[in-house]
Amino acid sequence: ETGVTQSPTHLIKTRGQQVTLRCSSQSGHNTVSWYQQALGQGPQFIFQYYREEENGRGNFPPRFSGLQFPNYSSELNVNALELDDSALYLCASSGARDSSYNEQFFGPGTRLTVL
Amino acid sequence: EDKVVQSPLSLVVHEGDTVTLNCSYEVTNFRSLLWYKQEKKAPTFLFMLTSSGIEKKSGRLSSILDKKELFSILNITATQTGDSAVYLCAVWASNTGKLIFGQGTTLQVKP
C-alpha cells in the first residue's frame, strides 16, 4: 500500500507568479484535502475534493483553486502569488467523503517560498 | 467561528518526565477530535476520540476527551528525546471536510 505523495518537495517563486502543486492519494482513497501551514502555526484547511468535485472550502481567496483527477490524484493551483503564501502545503487523503470518523493520512508536504 | 486552542505553545522537559498537553475547542457539529505528531513535515496520526470519558492508549501516550467541558488532554509518560515534536490537536466539524487544527504545542525533551 503506497502512502500519500506530493511533488515537488521544495519550490521557490516570485510574487505574481503562478504555481501548481501535486498530490497522489493513498491507494484506495477517493477524498483529498489540502492544507496550508505557515511557520509556527497549525495547518489551515483550504479545500477538499471527493470524486473530482469540491466538497468544502476554507477561508481562502479564489486564486487558490484545485482539481481532482479520475485516479483521485489532485492539484492545488495558486495564482498571483503573494509573500504570505510562503508556507508548507500539505495534502491528506481518506477513504470516505465524510471523513469525520476516519483518519486522514498526510503527505510530506511541499515547502513553497515566495520572494 | 470554530476554533481549537492548544496550551502550552511550547514546553521543555527532561527525559523521564511526564507531560500533559491541552486542547480546548469551540466548534459547531462536533464529530471527533484527533491528535497528530509532526516531526519534520507530515503529521502522523496518534489518536481519534469521539466519546467522552474513554481513554485511548498507545504505549506511553494516552488521551481522553471531555465533551461536556470541550477539551482533550494528551499525556506522555517517561518522555524520551524521540518524543520531541510539534503535537497538533484537530477537530472535525460537520462533514464538509474541514478539519480544524490548533496552533500546536512544541515539545522539546532534553537528555
PDB file of C-alpha atoms in Angstrom:
ATOM      1  CA  GLU A   1       0.000   0.000   0.000  1.00  0.00           C
ATOM      2  CA  THR A   2       1.587   3.294  -1.096  1.00  0.00           C
ATOM      3  CA  GLY A   3       1.200   6.367   1.060  1.00  0.00           C
ATOM      4  CA  VAL A   4       0.350   9.933   0.112  1.00  0.00           C
ATOM      5  CA  THR A   5       2.999  11.536  -2.080  1.00  0.00           C
ATOM      6  CA  GLN A   6       3.482  15.163  -3.024  1.00  0.00           C
ATOM      7  CA  SER A   7       5.613  16.993  -5.552  1.00  0.00           C
ATOM      8  CA  PRO A   8       7.702  18.994  -5.683  1.00  0.00           C
ATOM      9  CA  THR A   9       9.370  18.887  -2.266  1.00  0.00           C
ATOM     10  CA  HIS A  10      10.501  22.496  -2.394  1.00  0.00           C
ATOM     11  CA  LEU A  11       9.653  25.390  -4.664  1.00  0.00           C
ATOM     12  CA  ILE A  12      10.789  28.988  -4.916  1.00  0.00           C
ATOM     13  CA  LYS A  13       8.663  31.513  -6.806  1.00  0.00           C
ATOM     14  CA  THR A  14       8.419  35.280  -7.055  1.00  0.00           C
ATOM     15  CA  ARG A  15       5.443  37.493  -6.340  1.00  0.00           C
ATOM     16  CA  GLY A  16       2.797  37.472  -9.051  1.00  0.00           C
ATOM     17  CA  GLN A  17       3.771  34.073 -10.435  1.00  0.00           C
ATOM     18  CA  GLN A  18       1.538  31.022 -10.541  1.00  0.00           C
ATOM     19  CA  VAL A  19       2.275  27.628  -9.000  1.00  0.00           C
ATOM     20  CA  THR A  20       0.881  24.089  -9.271  1.00  0.00           C
ATOM     21  CA  LEU A  21       1.386  21.549  -6.512  1.00  0.00           C
ATOM     22  CA  ARG A  22       0.599  17.871  -6.947  1.00  0.00           C
ATOM     23  CA  CYS A  23      -0.634  15.111  -4.690  1.00  0.00           C
ATOM     24  CA  SER A  24      -1.185  11.395  -5.173  1.00  0.00           C
ATOM     25  CA  SER A  25      -3.590   9.960  -2.648  1.00  0.00           C
ATOM     26  CA  GLN A  26      -3.083   6.733  -0.759  1.00  0.00           C
ATOM     27  CA  SER A  27      -4.153   3.650  -2.667  1.00  0.00           C
ATOM     28  CA  GLY A  28      -7.918   3.159  -2.421  1.00  0.00           C
ATOM     29  CA  HIS A  29      -8.627   6.691  -1.146  1.00  0.00           C
ATOM     30  CA  ASN A  30     -11.069   8.872  -3.091  1.00  0.00           C
ATOM     31  CA  THR A  31     -11.011  12.012  -0.938  1.00  0.00           C
ATOM     32  CA  VAL A  32      -8.203  14.575  -0.925  1.00  0.00           C
ATOM     33  CA  SER A  33      -7.866  17.645   1.293  1.00  0.00           C
ATOM     34  CA  TRP A  34      -5.348  20.469   1.048  1.00  0.00           C
ATOM     35  CA  TYR A  35      -3.951  22.494   3.958  1.00  0.00           C
ATOM     36  CA  GLN A  36      -1.638  25.493   4.284  1.00  0.00           C
ATOM     37  CA  GLN A  37       0.708  25.516   7.254  1.00  0.00           C
ATOM     38  CA  ALA A  38       2.553  28.770   7.930  1.00  0.00           C
ATOM     39  CA  LEU A  39       5.663  28.664  10.092  1.00  0.00           C
ATOM     40  CA  GLY A  40       4.767  28.095  13.744  1.00  0.00           C
ATOM     41  CA  GLN A  41       1.075  27.604  13.028  1.00  0.00           C
ATOM     42  CA  GLY A  42      -1.281  24.678  12.703  1.00  0.00           C
ATOM     43  CA  PRO A  43      -2.487  23.629   9.240  1.00  0.00           C
ATOM     44  CA  GLN A  44      -5.356  25.684   7.774  1.00  0.00           C
ATOM     45  CA  PHE A  45      -7.961  23.913   5.635  1.00  0.00           C
ATOM     46  CA  ILE A  46      -8.014  25.122   2.016  1.00  0.00           C
ATOM     47  CA  PHE A  47     -10.478  22.724   0.355  1.00  0.00           C
ATOM     48  CA  GLN A  48     -11.439  19.096  -0.097  1.00  0.00           C
ATOM     49  CA  TYR A  49     -12.178  17.075  -3.225  1.00  0.00           C
ATOM     50  CA  TYR A  50     -14.335  13.975  -3.354  1.00  0.00           C
ATOM     51  CA  ARG A  51     -14.633  12.055  -6.617  1.00  0.00           C
ATOM     52  CA  GLU A  52     -13.464  15.026  -8.677  1.00  0.00           C
ATOM     53  CA  GLU A  53     -15.813  17.588  -7.102  1.00  0.00           C
ATOM     54  CA  GLU A  54     -15.094  20.207  -4.462  1.00  0.00           C
ATOM     55  CA  ASN A  55     -16.640  19.176  -1.138  1.00  0.00           C
ATOM     56  CA  GLY A  56     -15.992  22.053   1.240  1.00  0.00           C
ATOM     57  CA  ARG A  57     -13.738  25.094   1.224  1.00  0.00           C
ATOM     58  CA  GLY A  58     -11.967  27.129   3.890  1.00  0.00           C
ATOM     59  CA  ASN A  59     -11.383  30.886   4.024  1.00  0.00           C
ATOM     60  CA  PHE A  60      -9.041  31.177   1.064  1.00  0.00           C
ATOM     61  CA  PRO A  61      -9.462  33.554  -1.901  1.00  0.00           C
ATOM     62  CA  PRO A  62     -10.461  32.292  -5.367  1.00  0.00           C
ATOM     63  CA  ARG A  63      -6.851  32.484  -6.588  1.00  0.00           C
ATOM     64  CA  PHE A  64      -6.470  29.190  -4.696  1.00  0.00           C
ATOM     65  CA  SER A  65      -8.063  26.561  -6.903  1.00  0.00           C
ATOM     66  CA  GLY A  66      -7.916  22.819  -7.195  1.00  0.00           C
ATOM     67  CA  LEU A  67      -8.592  19.825  -9.298  1.00  0.00           C
ATOM     68  CA  GLN A  68      -9.034  16.110  -8.730  1.00  0.00           C
ATOM     69  CA  PHE A  69      -8.468  13.574 -11.478  1.00  0.00           C
ATOM     70  CA  PRO A  70     -10.257  10.265 -12.159  1.00  0.00           C
ATOM     71  CA  ASN A  71      -7.405   8.411 -10.446  1.00  0.00           C
ATOM     72  CA  TYR A  72      -8.071  10.622  -7.381  1.00  0.00           C
ATOM     73  CA  SER A  73      -4.759  12.434  -7.570  1.00  0.00           C
ATOM     74  CA  SER A  74      -5.081  16.165  -7.089  1.00  0.00           C
ATOM     75  CA  GLU A  75      -3.566  19.546  -7.915  1.00  0.00           C
ATOM     76  CA  LEU A  76      -3.521  22.789  -5.985  1.00  0.00           C
ATOM     77  CA  ASN A  77      -3.083  25.914  -8.106  1.00  0.00           C
ATOM     78  CA  VAL A  78      -2.256  29.313  -6.696  1.00  0.00           C
ATOM     79  CA  ASN A  79      -2.336  32.372  -8.961  1.00  0.00           C
ATOM     80  CA  ALA A  80      -0.853  35.816  -8.395  1.00  0.00           C
ATOM     81  CA  LEU A  81       1.419  34.618  -5.599  1.00  0.00           C
ATOM     82  CA  GLU A  82       1.876  36.853  -2.570  1.00  0.00           C
ATOM     83  CA  LEU A  83       4.640  36.819   0.033  1.00  0.00           C
ATOM     84  CA  ASP A  84       2.182  35.480   2.638  1.00  0.00           C
ATOM     85  CA  ASP A  85       1.617  32.389   0.524  1.00  0.00           C
ATOM     86  CA  SER A  86       5.003  31.124   1.684  1.00  0.00           C
ATOM     87  CA  ALA A  87       4.168  28.006   3.696  1.00  0.00           C
ATOM     88  CA  LEU A  88       4.175  24.234   3.836  1.00  0.00           C
ATOM     89  CA  TYR A  89       1.316  22.869   1.743  1.00  0.00           C
ATOM     90  CA  LEU A  90       0.005  19.546   2.966  1.00  0.00           C
ATOM     91  CA  CYS A  91      -2.203  17.101   1.164  1.00  0.00           C
ATOM     92  CA  ALA A  92      -4.212  14.469   3.036  1.00  0.00           C
ATOM     93  CA  SER A  93      -6.308  11.593   1.771  1.00  0.00           C
ATOM     94  CA  SER A  94      -9.023   9.459   3.259  1.00  0.00           C
ATOM     95  CA  GLY A  95     -11.305   6.727   2.090  1.00  0.00           C
ATOM     96  CA  ALA A  96     -14.657   8.412   2.583  1.00  0.00           C
ATOM     97  CA  ARG A  97     -16.456  11.632   1.643  1.00  0.00           C
ATOM     98  CA  ASP A  98     -17.398  12.113   5.270  1.00  0.00           C
ATOM     99  CA  SER A  99     -14.025  11.714   6.880  1.00  0.00           C
ATOM    100  CA  SER A 100     -15.116  12.879  10.291  1.00  0.00           C
ATOM    101  CA  TYR A 101     -14.870   9.430  11.814  1.00  0.00           C
ATOM    102  CA  ASN A 102     -11.832   8.414   9.830  1.00  0.00           C
ATOM    103  CA  GLU A 103      -8.159   9.189   9.932  1.00  0.00           C
ATOM    104  CA  GLN A 104      -6.653  11.428   7.276  1.00  0.00           C
ATOM    105  CA  PHE A 105      -3.247  10.357   6.007  1.00  0.00           C
ATOM    106  CA  PHE A 106      -0.898  13.239   5.288  1.00  0.00           C
ATOM    107  CA  GLY A 107       1.759  13.558   2.626  1.00  0.00           C
ATOM    108  CA  PRO A 108       5.220  15.020   3.329  1.00  0.00           C
ATOM    109  CA  GLY A 109       4.212  18.432   2.026  1.00  0.00           C
ATOM    110  CA  THR A 110       5.579  20.973  -0.429  1.00  0.00           C
ATOM    111  CA  ARG A 111       7.564  23.884   1.001  1.00  0.00           C
ATOM    112  CA  LEU A 112       6.715  26.989  -1.067  1.00  0.00           C
ATOM    113  CA  THR A 113       8.811  30.125  -0.718  1.00  0.00           C
ATOM    114  CA  VAL A 114       7.603  33.317  -2.406  1.00  0.00           C
ATOM    115  CA  LEU A 115      10.241  36.029  -2.856  1.00  0.00           C
TER     116      LEU A 115
ATOM    117  CA  GLU B   1     -16.286  30.952  14.486  1.00  0.00           C
ATOM    118  CA  ASP B   2     -14.957  27.443  15.008  1.00  0.00           C
ATOM    119  CA  LYS B   3     -11.650  27.332  16.868  1.00  0.00           C
ATOM    120  CA  VAL B   4      -9.208  24.968  18.525  1.00  0.00           C
ATOM    121  CA  VAL B   5      -6.759  26.263  21.131  1.00  0.00           C
ATOM    122  CA  GLN B   6      -3.764  24.350  22.438  1.00  0.00           C
ATOM    123  CA  SER B   7      -1.660  25.008  25.511  1.00  0.00           C
ATOM    124  CA  PRO B   8       1.082  25.398  26.298  1.00  0.00           C
ATOM    125  CA  LEU B   9       2.530  26.601  22.988  1.00  0.00           C
ATOM    126  CA  SER B  10       5.930  25.212  23.903  1.00  0.00           C
ATOM    127  CA  LEU B  11       7.381  23.010  26.582  1.00  0.00           C
ATOM    128  CA  VAL B  12      10.889  21.906  27.532  1.00  0.00           C
ATOM    129  CA  VAL B  13      11.309  18.845  29.761  1.00  0.00           C
ATOM    130  CA  HIS B  14      13.965  16.265  30.593  1.00  0.00           C
ATOM    131  CA  GLU B  15      13.921  12.610  29.684  1.00  0.00           C
ATOM    132  CA  GLY B  16      11.745  10.626  32.059  1.00  0.00           C
ATOM    133  CA  ASP B  17       9.369  13.494  32.813  1.00  0.00           C
ATOM    134  CA  THR B  18       5.610  13.219  32.283  1.00  0.00           C
ATOM    135  CA  VAL B  19       3.894  15.887  30.201  1.00  0.00           C
ATOM    136  CA  THR B  20       0.270  16.882  29.677  1.00  0.00           C
ATOM    137  CA  LEU B  21      -0.766  18.772  26.577  1.00  0.00           C
ATOM    138  CA  ASN B  22      -4.101  20.557  26.474  1.00  0.00           C
ATOM    139  CA  CYS B  23      -6.603  21.174  23.703  1.00  0.00           C
ATOM    140  CA  SER B  24      -9.860  23.094  24.027  1.00  0.00           C
ATOM    141  CA  TYR B  25     -12.345  23.633  21.244  1.00  0.00           C
ATOM    142  CA  GLU B  26     -15.438  25.525  20.208  1.00  0.00           C
ATOM    143  CA  VAL B  27     -16.964  24.096  17.061  1.00  0.00           C
ATOM    144  CA  THR B  28     -20.428  23.520  15.675  1.00  0.00           C
ATOM    145  CA  ASN B  29     -21.435  19.972  14.850  1.00  0.00           C
ATOM    146  CA  PHE B  30     -18.523  18.309  16.627  1.00  0.00           C
ATOM    147  CA  ARG B  31     -17.758  14.889  15.174  1.00  0.00           C
ATOM    148  CA  SER B  32     -14.397  13.801  16.528  1.00  0.00           C
ATOM    149  CA  LEU B  33     -11.070  15.057  17.870  1.00  0.00           C
ATOM    150  CA  LEU B  34      -7.699  13.914  16.579  1.00  0.00           C
ATOM    151  CA  TRP B  35      -4.141  14.184  17.840  1.00  0.00           C
ATOM    152  CA  TYR B  36      -1.178  14.248  15.465  1.00  0.00           C
ATOM    153  CA  LYS B  37       2.604  14.296  15.949  1.00  0.00           C
ATOM    154  CA  GLN B  38       4.591  16.413  13.482  1.00  0.00           C
ATOM    155  CA  GLU B  39       8.356  15.957  13.461  1.00  0.00           C
ATOM    156  CA  LYS B  40       9.589  17.255  10.136  1.00  0.00           C
ATOM    157  CA  LYS B  41       6.771  17.604   7.672  1.00  0.00           C
ATOM    158  CA  ALA B  42       3.885  15.129   7.521  1.00  0.00           C
ATOM    159  CA  PRO B  43       1.701  14.977  10.647  1.00  0.00           C
ATOM    160  CA  THR B  44       1.392  11.382  11.801  1.00  0.00           C
ATOM    161  CA  PHE B  45      -1.803  10.164  13.400  1.00  0.00           C
ATOM    162  CA  LEU B  46      -1.870   9.354  17.112  1.00  0.00           C
ATOM    163  CA  PHE B  47      -5.479   9.127  18.311  1.00  0.00           C
ATOM    164  CA  MET B  48      -9.066   9.777  17.323  1.00  0.00           C
ATOM    165  CA  LEU B  49     -11.559  10.441  20.118  1.00  0.00           C
ATOM    166  CA  THR B  50     -15.298  10.520  19.662  1.00  0.00           C
ATOM    167  CA  SER B  51     -16.753   9.519  23.018  1.00  0.00           C
ATOM    168  CA  SER B  52     -16.394  11.399  26.251  1.00  0.00           C
ATOM    169  CA  GLY B  53     -14.506   9.839  29.130  1.00  0.00           C
ATOM    170  CA  ILE B  54     -12.980   6.927  27.237  1.00  0.00           C
ATOM    171  CA  GLU B  55      -9.190   6.896  27.357  1.00  0.00           C
ATOM    172  CA  LYS B  56      -7.233   5.930  24.275  1.00  0.00           C
ATOM    173  CA  LYS B  57      -3.798   4.498  24.988  1.00  0.00           C
ATOM    174  CA  SER B  58      -0.782   3.584  22.905  1.00  0.00           C
ATOM    175  CA  GLY B  59       2.372   2.737  24.787  1.00  0.00           C
ATOM    176  CA  ARG B  60       3.467   5.772  26.778  1.00  0.00           C
ATOM    177  CA  LEU B  61       0.876   8.031  25.149  1.00  0.00           C
ATOM    178  CA  SER B  62      -2.723   8.360  26.237  1.00  0.00           C
ATOM    179  CA  SER B  63      -5.546  10.768  25.544  1.00  0.00           C
ATOM    180  CA  ILE B  64      -9.012  11.496  26.834  1.00  0.00           C
ATOM    181  CA  LEU B  65     -11.894  13.678  25.697  1.00  0.00           C
ATOM    182  CA  ASP B  66     -14.379  15.662  27.780  1.00  0.00           C
ATOM    183  CA  LYS B  67     -17.271  16.659  25.522  1.00  0.00           C
ATOM    184  CA  LYS B  68     -19.079  18.500  28.289  1.00  0.00           C
ATOM    185  CA  GLU B  69     -16.153  20.809  29.054  1.00  0.00           C
ATOM    186  CA  LEU B  70     -14.978  20.804  25.417  1.00  0.00           C
ATOM    187  CA  PHE B  71     -11.380  19.762  25.896  1.00  0.00           C
ATOM    188  CA  SER B  72      -8.942  16.946  25.481  1.00  0.00           C
ATOM    189  CA  ILE B  73      -5.572  16.122  27.000  1.00  0.00           C
ATOM    190  CA  LEU B  74      -2.644  14.170  25.636  1.00  0.00           C
ATOM    191  CA  ASN B  75      -0.356  12.590  28.229  1.00  0.00           C
ATOM    192  CA  ILE B  76       3.141  11.328  27.563  1.00  0.00           C
ATOM    193  CA  THR B  77       4.833   9.418  30.374  1.00  0.00           C
ATOM    194  CA  ALA B  78       8.555   8.642  30.706  1.00  0.00           C
ATOM    195  CA  THR B  79       9.384  11.048  27.886  1.00  0.00           C
ATOM    196  CA  GLN B  80      12.253  10.284  25.510  1.00  0.00           C
ATOM    197  CA  THR B  81      14.222  12.573  23.172  1.00  0.00           C
ATOM    198  CA  GLY B  82      12.352  10.958  20.285  1.00  0.00           C
ATOM    199  CA  ASP B  83       9.143  12.468  21.615  1.00  0.00           C
ATOM    200  CA  SER B  84      10.442  15.934  20.645  1.00  0.00           C
ATOM    201  CA  ALA B  85       7.996  17.227  18.038  1.00  0.00           C
ATOM    202  CA  VAL B  86       5.036  19.504  17.457  1.00  0.00           C
ATOM    203  CA  TYR B  87       1.803  17.959  18.730  1.00  0.00           C
ATOM    204  CA  LEU B  88      -1.303  19.033  16.855  1.00  0.00           C
ATOM    205  CA  CYS B  89      -4.897  18.788  18.016  1.00  0.00           C
ATOM    206  CA  ALA B  90      -7.630  18.902  15.373  1.00  0.00           C
ATOM    207  CA  VAL B  91     -11.408  18.705  15.376  1.00  0.00           C
ATOM    208  CA  TRP B  92     -13.810  17.550  12.686  1.00  0.00           C
ATOM    209  CA  ALA B  93     -16.747  19.940  12.428  1.00  0.00           C
ATOM    210  CA  SER B  94     -19.590  18.584  10.296  1.00  0.00           C
ATOM    211  CA  ASN B  95     -18.886  16.563   7.181  1.00  0.00           C
ATOM    212  CA  THR B  96     -17.547  19.247   4.889  1.00  0.00           C
ATOM    213  CA  GLY B  97     -14.008  18.009   5.088  1.00  0.00           C
ATOM    214  CA  LYS B  98     -12.970  20.885   7.302  1.00  0.00           C
ATOM    215  CA  LEU B  99     -10.519  19.583   9.880  1.00  0.00           C
ATOM    216  CA  ILE B 100      -9.772  22.488  12.231  1.00  0.00           C
ATOM    217  CA  PHE B 101      -6.299  22.471  13.769  1.00  0.00           C
ATOM    218  CA  GLY B 102      -4.926  24.178  16.833  1.00  0.00           C
ATOM    219  CA  GLN B 103      -1.646  26.044  16.599  1.00  0.00           C
ATOM    220  CA  GLY B 104       0.287  23.129  18.051  1.00  0.00           C
ATOM    221  CA  THR B 105       2.438  22.525  21.122  1.00  0.00           C
ATOM    222  CA  THR B 106       6.186  22.293  20.532  1.00  0.00           C
ATOM    223  CA  LEU B 107       7.691  19.746  22.913  1.00  0.00           C
ATOM    224  CA  GLN B 108      11.439  19.523  23.427  1.00  0.00           C
ATOM    225  CA  VAL B 109      12.772  16.636  25.506  1.00  0.00           C
ATOM    226  CA  LYS B 110      16.345  17.118  26.697  1.00  0.00           C
ATOM    227  CA  PRO B 111      18.629  14.180  27.538  1.00  0.00           C
TER     228      PRO B 111
END
